[in-house]
Short mmCIF file of C-alpha atoms in Angstrom, two decimals:
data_model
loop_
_atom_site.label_atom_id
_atom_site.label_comp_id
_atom_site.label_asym_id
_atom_site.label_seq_id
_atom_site.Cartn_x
_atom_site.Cartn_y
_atom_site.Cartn_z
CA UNK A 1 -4.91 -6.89 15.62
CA UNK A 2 -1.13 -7.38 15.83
CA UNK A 3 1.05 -6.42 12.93
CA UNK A 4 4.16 -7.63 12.25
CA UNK A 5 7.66 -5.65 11.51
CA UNK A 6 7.93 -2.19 10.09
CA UNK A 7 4.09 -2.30 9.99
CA UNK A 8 3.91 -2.36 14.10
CA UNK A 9 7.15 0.04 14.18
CA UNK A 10 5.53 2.80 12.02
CA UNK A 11 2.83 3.07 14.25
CA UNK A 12 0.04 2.54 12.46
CA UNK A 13 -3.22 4.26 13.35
CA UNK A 14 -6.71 2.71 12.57
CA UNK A 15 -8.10 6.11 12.93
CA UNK A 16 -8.71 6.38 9.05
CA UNK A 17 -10.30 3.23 8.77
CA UNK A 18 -12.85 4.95 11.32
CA UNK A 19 -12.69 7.54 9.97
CA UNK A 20 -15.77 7.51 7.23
CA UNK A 21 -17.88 4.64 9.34
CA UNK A 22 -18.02 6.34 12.51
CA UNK A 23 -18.63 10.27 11.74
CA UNK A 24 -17.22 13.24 13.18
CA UNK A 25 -14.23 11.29 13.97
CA UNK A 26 -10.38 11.62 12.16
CA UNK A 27 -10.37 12.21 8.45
CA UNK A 28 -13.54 12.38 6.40
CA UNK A 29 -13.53 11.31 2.62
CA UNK A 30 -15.50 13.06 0.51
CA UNK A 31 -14.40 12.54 -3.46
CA UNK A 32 -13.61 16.03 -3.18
CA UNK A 33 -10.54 14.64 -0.88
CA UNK A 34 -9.98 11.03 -2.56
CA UNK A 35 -6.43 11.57 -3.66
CA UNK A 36 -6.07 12.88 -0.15
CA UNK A 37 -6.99 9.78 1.12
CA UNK A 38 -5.43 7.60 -0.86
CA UNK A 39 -2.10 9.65 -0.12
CA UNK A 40 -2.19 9.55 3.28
CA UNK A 41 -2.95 5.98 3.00
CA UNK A 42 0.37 5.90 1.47
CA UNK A 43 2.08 7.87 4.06
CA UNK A 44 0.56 6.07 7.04
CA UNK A 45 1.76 2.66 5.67
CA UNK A 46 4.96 3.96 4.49
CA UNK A 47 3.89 2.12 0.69
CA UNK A 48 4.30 4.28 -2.72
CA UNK A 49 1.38 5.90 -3.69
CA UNK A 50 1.64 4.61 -7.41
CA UNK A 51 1.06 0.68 -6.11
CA UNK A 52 -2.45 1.33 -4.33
CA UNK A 53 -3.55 3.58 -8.10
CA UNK A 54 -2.43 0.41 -9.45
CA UNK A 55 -4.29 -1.75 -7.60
CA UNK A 56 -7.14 0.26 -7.95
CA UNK A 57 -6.91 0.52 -11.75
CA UNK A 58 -5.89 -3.09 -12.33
CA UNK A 59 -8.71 -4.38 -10.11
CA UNK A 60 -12.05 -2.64 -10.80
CA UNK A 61 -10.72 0.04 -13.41
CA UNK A 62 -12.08 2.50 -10.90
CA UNK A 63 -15.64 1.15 -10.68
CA UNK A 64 -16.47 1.62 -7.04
CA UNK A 65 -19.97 -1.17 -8.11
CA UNK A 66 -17.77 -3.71 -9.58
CA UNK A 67 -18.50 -7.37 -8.02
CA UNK A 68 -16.33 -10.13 -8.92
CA UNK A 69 -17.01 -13.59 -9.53
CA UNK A 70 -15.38 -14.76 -5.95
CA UNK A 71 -17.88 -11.78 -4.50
CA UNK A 72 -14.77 -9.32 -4.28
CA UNK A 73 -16.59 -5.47 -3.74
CA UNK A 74 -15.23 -2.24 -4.99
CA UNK A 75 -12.62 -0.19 -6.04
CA UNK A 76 -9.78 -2.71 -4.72
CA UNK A 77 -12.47 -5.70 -5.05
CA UNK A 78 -12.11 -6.40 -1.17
CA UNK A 79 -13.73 -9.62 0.12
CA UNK A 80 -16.40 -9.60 2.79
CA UNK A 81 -14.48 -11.16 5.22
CA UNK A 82 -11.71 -8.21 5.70
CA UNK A 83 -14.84 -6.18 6.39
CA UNK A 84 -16.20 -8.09 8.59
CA UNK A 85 -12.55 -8.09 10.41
CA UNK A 86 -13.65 -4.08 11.15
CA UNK A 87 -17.29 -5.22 12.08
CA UNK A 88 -18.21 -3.58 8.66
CA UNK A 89 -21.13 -5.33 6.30
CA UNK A 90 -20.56 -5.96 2.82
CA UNK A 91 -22.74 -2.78 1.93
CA UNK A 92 -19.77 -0.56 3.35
CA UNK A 93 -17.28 -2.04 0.65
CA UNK A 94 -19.51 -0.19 -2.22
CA UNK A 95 -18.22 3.11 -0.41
CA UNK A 96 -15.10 4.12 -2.01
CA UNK A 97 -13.54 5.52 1.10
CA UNK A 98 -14.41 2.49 3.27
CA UNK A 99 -13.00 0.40 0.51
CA UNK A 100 -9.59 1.65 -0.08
CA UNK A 101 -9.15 1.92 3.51
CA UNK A 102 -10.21 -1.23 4.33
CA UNK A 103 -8.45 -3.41 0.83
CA UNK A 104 -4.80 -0.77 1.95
CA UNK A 105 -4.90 -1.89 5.38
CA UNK A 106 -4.62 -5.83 4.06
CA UNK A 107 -2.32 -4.91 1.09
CA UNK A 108 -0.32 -3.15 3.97
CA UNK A 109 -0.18 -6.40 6.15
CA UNK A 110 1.12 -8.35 3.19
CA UNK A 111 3.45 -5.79 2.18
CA UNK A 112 4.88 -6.14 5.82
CA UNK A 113 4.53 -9.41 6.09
CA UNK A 114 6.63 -10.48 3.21
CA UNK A 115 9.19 -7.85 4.19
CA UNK A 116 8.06 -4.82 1.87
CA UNK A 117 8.68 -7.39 -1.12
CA UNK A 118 5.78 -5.69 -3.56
CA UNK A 119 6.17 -8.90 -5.83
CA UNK A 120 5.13 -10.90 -2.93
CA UNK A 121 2.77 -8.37 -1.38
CA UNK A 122 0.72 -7.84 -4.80
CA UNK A 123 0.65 -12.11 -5.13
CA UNK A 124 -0.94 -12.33 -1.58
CA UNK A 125 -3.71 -9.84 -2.18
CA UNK A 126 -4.31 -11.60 -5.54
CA UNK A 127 -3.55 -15.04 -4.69
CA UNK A 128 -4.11 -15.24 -0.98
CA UNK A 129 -0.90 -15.44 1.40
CA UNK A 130 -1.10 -19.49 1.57
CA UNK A 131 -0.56 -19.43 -1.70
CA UNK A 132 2.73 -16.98 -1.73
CA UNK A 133 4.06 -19.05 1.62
CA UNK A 134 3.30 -22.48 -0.25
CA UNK A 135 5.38 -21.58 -3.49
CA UNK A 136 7.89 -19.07 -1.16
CA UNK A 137 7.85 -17.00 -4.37
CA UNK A 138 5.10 -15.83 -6.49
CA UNK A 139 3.07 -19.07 -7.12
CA UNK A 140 3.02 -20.02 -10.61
CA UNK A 141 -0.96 -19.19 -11.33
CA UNK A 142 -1.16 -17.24 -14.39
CA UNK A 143 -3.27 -14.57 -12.91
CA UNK A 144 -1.18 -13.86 -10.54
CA UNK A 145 1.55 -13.35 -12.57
CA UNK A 146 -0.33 -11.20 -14.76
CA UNK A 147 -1.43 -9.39 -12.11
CA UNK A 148 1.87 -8.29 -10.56
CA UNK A 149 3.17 -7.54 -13.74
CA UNK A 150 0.06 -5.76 -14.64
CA UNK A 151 -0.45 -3.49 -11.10
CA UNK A 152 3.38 -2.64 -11.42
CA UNK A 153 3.06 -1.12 -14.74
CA UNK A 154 1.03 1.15 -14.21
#
């Protein structure tokens, strides 16, 4: 999977997305650890910690069960399809640990991709990026708006 700009430069391991499908390899979440994770998350993508809590908070209110209408799973409400992207099943999305690593790594490739613009970032994880490279700005869907405004409050 090729990433664009600073993303590809930083050197990005997948080794924590392994990490809690394929045991005994890399870094191991237990919620013992969570924060860990979540911080090194940050690290490796080179994103503030505060915008993945709020993505977290503002998207299942840290209910690692929630569903969503559009079938979005988990703690950052991931869709099947990035999942499936790691050869993961929708049952691995109800594990925190596979879920944050799995909804960071696509936040990360917006972030990137819109040139570590969090505006733009937080509107394509919402929104979808069509929508963000349609409008070239955050697209005027209420939600969305909400939603960035929302996330970077917190």
């Amino acid at each position: 999977m090729l990433l664009r700009g600073a993303l590809a430069a930083a050197t990005v391991s997948m080794s924590l997305l392994a990490a809690p499908v394929k045991a005994g390899e890399g870094f191991y979440c237990t919620t013992q650890n969570f924060g860990a994770l979540l911080y090194a998350i940050s690290q490796t993508y080179r994103i503030p910690l505060p915008v993945f809590y709020g993505i977290i908070d503002q998207e299942s209110r840290w209910n690692a069960r929630a569903v969503s209408k559009a079938g979005a799973i988990g703690l950052m409400q991931v869709m099947p399809v990035h999942a499936r992207r790691f050869g993961l099943d929708t049952q691995a999305l109800f594990d925190p640990c596979v879920n944050v690593q799995v909804g960071a790594y696509f936040f990360a490739e917006m972030y990137y991709r819109y040139n570590g613009n969090i505006d733009l970032a937080l509107a394509a994880y919402n929104a979808g990026p069509g929508s963000v490279d349609r409008a070239g700005t955050v697209p005027e869907i209420g939600e969305t708006k909400r939603y960035v405004r929302a996330v970077k409050s917190k």
